[in-house]
PDB file of C-alpha atoms in Angstrom:
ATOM      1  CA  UNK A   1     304.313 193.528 235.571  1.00  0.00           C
ATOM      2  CA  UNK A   2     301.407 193.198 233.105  1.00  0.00           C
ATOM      3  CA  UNK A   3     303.586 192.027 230.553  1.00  0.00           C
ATOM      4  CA  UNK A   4     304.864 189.473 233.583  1.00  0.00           C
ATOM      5  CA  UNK A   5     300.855 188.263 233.740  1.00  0.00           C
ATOM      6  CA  UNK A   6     300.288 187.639 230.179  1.00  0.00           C
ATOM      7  CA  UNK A   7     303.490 185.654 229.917  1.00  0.00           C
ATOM      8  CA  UNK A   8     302.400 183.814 232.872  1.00  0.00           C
ATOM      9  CA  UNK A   9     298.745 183.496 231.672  1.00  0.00           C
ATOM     10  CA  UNK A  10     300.227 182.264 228.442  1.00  0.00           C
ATOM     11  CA  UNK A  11     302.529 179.769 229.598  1.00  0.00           C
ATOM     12  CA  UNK A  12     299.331 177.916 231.781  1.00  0.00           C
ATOM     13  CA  UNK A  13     297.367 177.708 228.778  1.00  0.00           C
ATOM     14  CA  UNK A  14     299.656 175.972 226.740  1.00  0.00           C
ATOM     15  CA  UNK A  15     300.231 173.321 229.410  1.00  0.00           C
ATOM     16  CA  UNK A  16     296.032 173.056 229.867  1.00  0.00           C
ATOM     17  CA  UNK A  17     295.907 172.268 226.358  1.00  0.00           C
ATOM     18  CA  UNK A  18     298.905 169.838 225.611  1.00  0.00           C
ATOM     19  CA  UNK A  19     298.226 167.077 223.774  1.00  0.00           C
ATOM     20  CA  UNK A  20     298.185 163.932 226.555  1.00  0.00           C
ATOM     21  CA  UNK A  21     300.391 161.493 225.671  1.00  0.00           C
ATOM     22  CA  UNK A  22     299.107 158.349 224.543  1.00  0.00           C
ATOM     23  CA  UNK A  23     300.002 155.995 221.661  1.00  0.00           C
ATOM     24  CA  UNK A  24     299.672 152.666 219.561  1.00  0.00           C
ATOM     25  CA  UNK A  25     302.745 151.842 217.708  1.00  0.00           C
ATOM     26  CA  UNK A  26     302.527 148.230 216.028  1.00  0.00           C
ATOM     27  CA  UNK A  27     305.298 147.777 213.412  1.00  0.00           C
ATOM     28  CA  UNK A  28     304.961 146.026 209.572  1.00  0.00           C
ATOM     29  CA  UNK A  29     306.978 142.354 210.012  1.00  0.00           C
ATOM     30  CA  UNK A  30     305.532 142.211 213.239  1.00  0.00           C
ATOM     31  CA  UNK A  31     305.887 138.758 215.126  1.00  0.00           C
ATOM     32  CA  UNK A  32     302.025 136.572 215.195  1.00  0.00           C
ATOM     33  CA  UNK A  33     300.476 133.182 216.484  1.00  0.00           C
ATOM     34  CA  UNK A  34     299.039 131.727 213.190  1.00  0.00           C
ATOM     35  CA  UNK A  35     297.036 128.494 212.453  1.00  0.00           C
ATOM     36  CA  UNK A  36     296.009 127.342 209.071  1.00  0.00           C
ATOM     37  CA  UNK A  37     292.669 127.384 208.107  1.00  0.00           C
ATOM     38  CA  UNK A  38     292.268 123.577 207.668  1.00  0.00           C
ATOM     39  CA  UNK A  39     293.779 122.955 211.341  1.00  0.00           C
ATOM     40  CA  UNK A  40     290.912 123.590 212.785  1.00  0.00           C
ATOM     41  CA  UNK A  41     287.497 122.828 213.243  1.00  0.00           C
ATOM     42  CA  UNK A  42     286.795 126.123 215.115  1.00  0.00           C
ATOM     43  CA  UNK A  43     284.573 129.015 214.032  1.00  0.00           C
ATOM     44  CA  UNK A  44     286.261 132.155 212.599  1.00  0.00           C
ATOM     45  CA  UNK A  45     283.900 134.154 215.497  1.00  0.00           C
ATOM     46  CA  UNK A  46     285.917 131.971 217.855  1.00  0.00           C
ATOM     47  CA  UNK A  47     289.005 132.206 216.652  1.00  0.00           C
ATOM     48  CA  UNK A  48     289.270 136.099 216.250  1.00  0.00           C
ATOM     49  CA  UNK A  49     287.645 136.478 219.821  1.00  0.00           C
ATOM     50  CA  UNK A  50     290.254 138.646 222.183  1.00  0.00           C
ATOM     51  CA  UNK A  51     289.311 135.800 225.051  1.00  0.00           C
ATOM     52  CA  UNK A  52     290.626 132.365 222.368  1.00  0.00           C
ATOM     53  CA  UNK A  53     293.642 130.589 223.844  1.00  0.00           C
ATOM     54  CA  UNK A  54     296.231 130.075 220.850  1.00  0.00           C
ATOM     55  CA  UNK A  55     299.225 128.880 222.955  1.00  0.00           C
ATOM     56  CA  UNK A  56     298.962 125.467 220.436  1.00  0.00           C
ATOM     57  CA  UNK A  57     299.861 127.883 217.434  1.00  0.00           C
ATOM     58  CA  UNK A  58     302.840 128.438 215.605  1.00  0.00           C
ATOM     59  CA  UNK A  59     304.851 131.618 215.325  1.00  0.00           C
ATOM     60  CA  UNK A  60     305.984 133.551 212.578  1.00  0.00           C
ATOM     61  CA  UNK A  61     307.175 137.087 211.423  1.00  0.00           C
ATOM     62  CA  UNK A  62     305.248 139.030 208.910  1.00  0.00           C
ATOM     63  CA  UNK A  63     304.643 139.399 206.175  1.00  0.00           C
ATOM     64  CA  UNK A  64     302.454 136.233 205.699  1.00  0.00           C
ATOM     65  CA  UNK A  65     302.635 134.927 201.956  1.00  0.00           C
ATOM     66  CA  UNK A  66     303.549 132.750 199.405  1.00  0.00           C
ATOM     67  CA  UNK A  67     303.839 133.362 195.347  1.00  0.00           C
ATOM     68  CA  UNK A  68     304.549 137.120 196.219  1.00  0.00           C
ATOM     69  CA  UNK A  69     306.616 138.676 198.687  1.00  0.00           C
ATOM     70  CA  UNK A  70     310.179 138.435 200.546  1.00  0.00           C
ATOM     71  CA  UNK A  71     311.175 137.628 204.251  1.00  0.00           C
ATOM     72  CA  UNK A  72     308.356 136.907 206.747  1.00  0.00           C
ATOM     73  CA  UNK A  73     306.867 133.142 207.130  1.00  0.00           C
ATOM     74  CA  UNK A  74     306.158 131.694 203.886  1.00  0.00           C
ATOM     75  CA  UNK A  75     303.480 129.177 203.545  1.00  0.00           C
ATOM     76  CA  UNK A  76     304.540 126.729 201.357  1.00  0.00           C
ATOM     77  CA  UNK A  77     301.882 124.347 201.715  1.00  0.00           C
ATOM     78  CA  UNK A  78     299.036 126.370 201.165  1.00  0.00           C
ATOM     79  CA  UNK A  79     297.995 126.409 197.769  1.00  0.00           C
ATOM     80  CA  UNK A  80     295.486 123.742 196.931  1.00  0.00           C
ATOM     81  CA  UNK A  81     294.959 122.820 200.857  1.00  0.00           C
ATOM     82  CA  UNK A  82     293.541 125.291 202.568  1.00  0.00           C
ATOM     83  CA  UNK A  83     291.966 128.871 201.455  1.00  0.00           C
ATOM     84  CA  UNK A  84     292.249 130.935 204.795  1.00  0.00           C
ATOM     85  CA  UNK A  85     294.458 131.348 207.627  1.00  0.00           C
ATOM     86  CA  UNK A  86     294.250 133.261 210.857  1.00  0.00           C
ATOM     87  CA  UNK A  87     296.743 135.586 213.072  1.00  0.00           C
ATOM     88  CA  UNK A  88     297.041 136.508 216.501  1.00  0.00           C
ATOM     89  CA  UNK A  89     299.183 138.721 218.670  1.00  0.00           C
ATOM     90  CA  UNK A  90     299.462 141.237 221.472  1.00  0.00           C
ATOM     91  CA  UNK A  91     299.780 145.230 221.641  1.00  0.00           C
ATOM     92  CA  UNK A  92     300.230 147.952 224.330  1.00  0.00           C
ATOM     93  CA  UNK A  93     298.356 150.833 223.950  1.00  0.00           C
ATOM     94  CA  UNK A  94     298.624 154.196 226.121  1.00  0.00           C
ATOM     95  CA  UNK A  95     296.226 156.640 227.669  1.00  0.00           C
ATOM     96  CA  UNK A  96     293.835 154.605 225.395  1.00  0.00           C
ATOM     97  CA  UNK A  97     290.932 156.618 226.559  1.00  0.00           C
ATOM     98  CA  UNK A  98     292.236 159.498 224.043  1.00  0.00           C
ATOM     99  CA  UNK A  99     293.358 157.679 221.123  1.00  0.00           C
ATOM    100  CA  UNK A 100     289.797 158.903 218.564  1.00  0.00           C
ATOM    101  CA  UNK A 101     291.033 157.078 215.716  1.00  0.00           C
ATOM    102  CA  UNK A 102     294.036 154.085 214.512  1.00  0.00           C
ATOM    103  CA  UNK A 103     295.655 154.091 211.244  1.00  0.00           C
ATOM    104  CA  UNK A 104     296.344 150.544 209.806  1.00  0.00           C
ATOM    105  CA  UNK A 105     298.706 150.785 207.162  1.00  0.00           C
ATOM    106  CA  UNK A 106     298.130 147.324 205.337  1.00  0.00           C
ATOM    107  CA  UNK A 107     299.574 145.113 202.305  1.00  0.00           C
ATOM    108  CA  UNK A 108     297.291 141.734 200.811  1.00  0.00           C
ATOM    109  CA  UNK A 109     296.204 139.596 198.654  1.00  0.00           C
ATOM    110  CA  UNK A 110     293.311 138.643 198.479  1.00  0.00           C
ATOM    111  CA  UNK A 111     290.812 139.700 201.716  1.00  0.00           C
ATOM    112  CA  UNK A 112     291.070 140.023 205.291  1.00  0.00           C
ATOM    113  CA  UNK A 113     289.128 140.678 209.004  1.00  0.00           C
ATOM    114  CA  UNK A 114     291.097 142.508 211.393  1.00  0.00           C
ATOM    115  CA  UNK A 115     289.575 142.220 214.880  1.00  0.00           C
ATOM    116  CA  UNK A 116     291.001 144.504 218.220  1.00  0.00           C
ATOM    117  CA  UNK A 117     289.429 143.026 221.488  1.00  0.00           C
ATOM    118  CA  UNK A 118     287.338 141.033 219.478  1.00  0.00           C
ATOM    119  CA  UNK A 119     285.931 144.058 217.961  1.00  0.00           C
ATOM    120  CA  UNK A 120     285.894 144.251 214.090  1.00  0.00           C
ATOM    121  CA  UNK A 121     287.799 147.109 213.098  1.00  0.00           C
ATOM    122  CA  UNK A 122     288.282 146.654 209.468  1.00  0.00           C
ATOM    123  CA  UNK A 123     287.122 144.253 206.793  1.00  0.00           C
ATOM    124  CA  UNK A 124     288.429 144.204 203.032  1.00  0.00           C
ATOM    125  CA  UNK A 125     287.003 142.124 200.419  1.00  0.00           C
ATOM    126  CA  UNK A 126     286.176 139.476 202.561  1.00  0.00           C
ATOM    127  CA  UNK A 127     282.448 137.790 202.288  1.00  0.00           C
ATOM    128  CA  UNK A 128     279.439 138.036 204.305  1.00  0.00           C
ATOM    129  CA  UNK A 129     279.612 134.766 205.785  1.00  0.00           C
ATOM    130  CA  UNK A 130     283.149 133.816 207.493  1.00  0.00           C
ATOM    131  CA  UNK A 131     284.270 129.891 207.432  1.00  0.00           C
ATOM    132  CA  UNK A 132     287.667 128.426 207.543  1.00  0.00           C
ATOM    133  CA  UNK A 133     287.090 127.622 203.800  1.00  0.00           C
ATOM    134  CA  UNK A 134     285.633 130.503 202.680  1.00  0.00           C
ATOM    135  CA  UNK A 135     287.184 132.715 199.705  1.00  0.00           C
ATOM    136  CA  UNK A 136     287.961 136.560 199.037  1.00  0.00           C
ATOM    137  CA  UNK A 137     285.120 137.242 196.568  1.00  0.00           C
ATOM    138  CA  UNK A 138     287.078 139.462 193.900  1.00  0.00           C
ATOM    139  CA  UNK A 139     291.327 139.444 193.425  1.00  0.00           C
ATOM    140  CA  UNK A 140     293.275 142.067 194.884  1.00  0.00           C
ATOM    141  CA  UNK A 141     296.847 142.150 194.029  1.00  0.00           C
ATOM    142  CA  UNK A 142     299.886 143.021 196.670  1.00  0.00           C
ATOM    143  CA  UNK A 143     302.555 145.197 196.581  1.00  0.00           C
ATOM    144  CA  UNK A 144     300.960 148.563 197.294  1.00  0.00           C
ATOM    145  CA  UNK A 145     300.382 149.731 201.152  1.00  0.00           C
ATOM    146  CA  UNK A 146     296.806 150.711 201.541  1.00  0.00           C
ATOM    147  CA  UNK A 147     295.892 153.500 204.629  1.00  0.00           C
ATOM    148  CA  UNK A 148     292.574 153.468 206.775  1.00  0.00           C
ATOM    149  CA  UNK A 149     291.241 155.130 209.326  1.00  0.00           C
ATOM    150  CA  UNK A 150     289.574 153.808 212.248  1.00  0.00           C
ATOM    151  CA  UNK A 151     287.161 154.882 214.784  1.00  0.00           C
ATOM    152  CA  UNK A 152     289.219 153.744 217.883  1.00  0.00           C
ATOM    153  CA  UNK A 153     286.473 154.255 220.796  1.00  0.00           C
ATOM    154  CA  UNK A 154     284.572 151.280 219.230  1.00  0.00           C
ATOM    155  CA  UNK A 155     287.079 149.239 219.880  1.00  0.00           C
ATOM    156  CA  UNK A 156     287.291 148.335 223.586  1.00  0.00           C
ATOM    157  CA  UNK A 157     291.212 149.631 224.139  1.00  0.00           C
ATOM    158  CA  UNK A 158     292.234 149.435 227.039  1.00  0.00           C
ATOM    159  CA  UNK A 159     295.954 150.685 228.488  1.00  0.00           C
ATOM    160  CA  UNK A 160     298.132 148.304 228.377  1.00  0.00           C
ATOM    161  CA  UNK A 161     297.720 144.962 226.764  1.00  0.00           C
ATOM    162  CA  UNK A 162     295.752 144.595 223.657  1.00  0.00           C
ATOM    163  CA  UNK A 163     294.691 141.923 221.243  1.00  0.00           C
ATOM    164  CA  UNK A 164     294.934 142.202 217.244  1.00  0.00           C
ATOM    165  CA  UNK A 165     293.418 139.422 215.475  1.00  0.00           C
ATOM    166  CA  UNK A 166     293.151 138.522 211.477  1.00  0.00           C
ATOM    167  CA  UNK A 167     291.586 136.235 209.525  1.00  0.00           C
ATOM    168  CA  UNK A 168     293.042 136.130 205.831  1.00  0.00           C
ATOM    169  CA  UNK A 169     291.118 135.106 202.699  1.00  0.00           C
ATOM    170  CA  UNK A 170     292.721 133.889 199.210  1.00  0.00           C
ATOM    171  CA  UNK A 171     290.457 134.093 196.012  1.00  0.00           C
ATOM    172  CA  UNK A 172     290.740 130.460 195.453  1.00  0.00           C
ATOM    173  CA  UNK A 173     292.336 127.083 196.602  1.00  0.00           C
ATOM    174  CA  UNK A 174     294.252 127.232 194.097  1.00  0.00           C
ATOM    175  CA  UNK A 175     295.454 130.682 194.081  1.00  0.00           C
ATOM    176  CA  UNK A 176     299.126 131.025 192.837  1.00  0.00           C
ATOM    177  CA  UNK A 177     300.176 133.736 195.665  1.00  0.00           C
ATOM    178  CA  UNK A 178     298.928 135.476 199.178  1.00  0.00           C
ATOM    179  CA  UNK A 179     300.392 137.737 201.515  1.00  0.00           C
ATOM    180  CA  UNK A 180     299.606 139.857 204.663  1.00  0.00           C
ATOM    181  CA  UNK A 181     301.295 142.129 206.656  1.00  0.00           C
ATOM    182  CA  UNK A 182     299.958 144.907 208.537  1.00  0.00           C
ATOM    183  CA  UNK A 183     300.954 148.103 210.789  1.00  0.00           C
ATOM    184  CA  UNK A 184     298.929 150.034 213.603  1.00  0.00           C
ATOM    185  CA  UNK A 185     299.288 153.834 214.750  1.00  0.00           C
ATOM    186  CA  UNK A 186     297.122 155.201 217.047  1.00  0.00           C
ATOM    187  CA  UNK A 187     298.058 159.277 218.229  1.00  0.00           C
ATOM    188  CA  UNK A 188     296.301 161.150 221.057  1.00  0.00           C
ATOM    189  CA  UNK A 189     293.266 163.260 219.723  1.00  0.00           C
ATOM    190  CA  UNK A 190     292.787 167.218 220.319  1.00  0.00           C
ATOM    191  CA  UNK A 191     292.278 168.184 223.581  1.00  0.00           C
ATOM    192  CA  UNK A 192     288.175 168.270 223.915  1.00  0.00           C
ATOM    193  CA  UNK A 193     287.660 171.789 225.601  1.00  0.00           C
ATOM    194  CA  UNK A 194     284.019 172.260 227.399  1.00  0.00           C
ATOM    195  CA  UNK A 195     282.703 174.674 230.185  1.00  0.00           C
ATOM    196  CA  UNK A 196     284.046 172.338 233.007  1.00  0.00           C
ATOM    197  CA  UNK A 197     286.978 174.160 232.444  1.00  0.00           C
ATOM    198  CA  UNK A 198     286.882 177.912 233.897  1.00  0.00           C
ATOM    199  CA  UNK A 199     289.238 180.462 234.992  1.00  0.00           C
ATOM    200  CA  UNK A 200     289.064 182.364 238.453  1.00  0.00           C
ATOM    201  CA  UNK A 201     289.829 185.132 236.993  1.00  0.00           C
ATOM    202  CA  UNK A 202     287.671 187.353 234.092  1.00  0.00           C
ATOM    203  CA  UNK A 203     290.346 188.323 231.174  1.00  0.00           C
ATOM    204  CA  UNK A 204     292.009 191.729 230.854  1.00  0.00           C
ATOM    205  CA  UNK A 205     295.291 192.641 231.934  1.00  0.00           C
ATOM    206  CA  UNK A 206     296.253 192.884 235.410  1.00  0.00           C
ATOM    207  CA  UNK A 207     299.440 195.538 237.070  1.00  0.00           C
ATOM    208  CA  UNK A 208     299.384 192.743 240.239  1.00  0.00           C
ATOM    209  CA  UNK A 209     300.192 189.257 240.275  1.00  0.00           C
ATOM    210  CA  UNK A 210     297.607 186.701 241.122  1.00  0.00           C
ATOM    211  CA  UNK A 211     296.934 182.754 242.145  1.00  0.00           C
ATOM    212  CA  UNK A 212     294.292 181.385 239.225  1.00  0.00           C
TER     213      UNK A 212
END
């Protein structure tokens, strides 16, 4: 019978502490809204705000690019004319209140703002001061995937429907090539154990079965 209780004792604790399911899964060549940056006459604040109505925009797969890069929208008409362009798009995220971090898994050239609910979650190589003519202040090539970590709790998730937002930079208007594609991941954290959790029961081993 003890060996009964263990088992038993066993078998509740490892379905106290399994992991809650919850997830972000936001492919690379994902479909975005996208306006170019001389289209507008609209702040960058505005534009990457989770609350901006882009039903006027266009619609394209990722990646975003031209000079560099295969398949996705390719923006012919860019060099020379205008030095930034911006994306928009949905996500569903699940049991957000336990995603602790996301992982964006990203490819560009030349800087970019990622925003999640209007909440800046990353920022490479792009300048202090965001315009729709601003430019990425050093190069940075494409071709390799770059990882980072994010602190998801500062980001206002929510369960269910999500915003993403990006504003991309080139290093000049004359830039022979940009691109931009990007992928989100967002798994559950460990289970946070404190002393709201307690047992009816002291440990040992018991001959008797018992209700906890």
């Amino acid at each position: 019978m003890k060996y009964f209780v263990r088992f038993f004792a066993l078998c509740f604790l490892i379905t106290l502490f399994q992991p809650v399911s919850a997830q972000i899964d936001f492919p690379s060549g994902s479909s975005f809204k996208y306006l170019k940056g001389n289209a507008t006459t609209t702040t960058p604040a505005e534009l990457l705000a989770a609350t901006f109505n882009d039903s006027g925009w266009a619609s394209g797969l990722a990646p975003f690019h031209y000079g560099k890069g295969t398949g996705g929208t390719v923006l012919n008409d860019m060099i020379n004319v205008y030095s930034t362009f911006f994306l928009r798009t949905t996500f569903t995220a699940q049991n957000a209140e336990y995603l602790k971090t996301i992982t964006f898994s990203v490819d560009y050239d030349d800087a970019f703002v990622i925003t999640i609910n209007g909440n800046v979650a990353l920022s490479k190589n792009a300048p202090d001061i965001l315009t729709t003519t601003a430019l990425a202040p050093l190069n940075h090539d494409p071709g390799t995937i770059e990882t980072y970590t994010v602190d998801a709790t500062t980001l206002g998730l929510v369960n269910g429907t999500n915003t993403i937002s990006v504003m991309v930079l080139n290093l000049s208007l004359g830039s022979s090539d940009i691109l931009f594609d990007v992928q989100m991941k967002g798994v559950p954290g460990p289970f946070d154990y404190n002393s709201s959790v307690v047992f009816s029961k002291p440990s040992g081993f018991y001959t008797d079965p018992f209700s906890l």
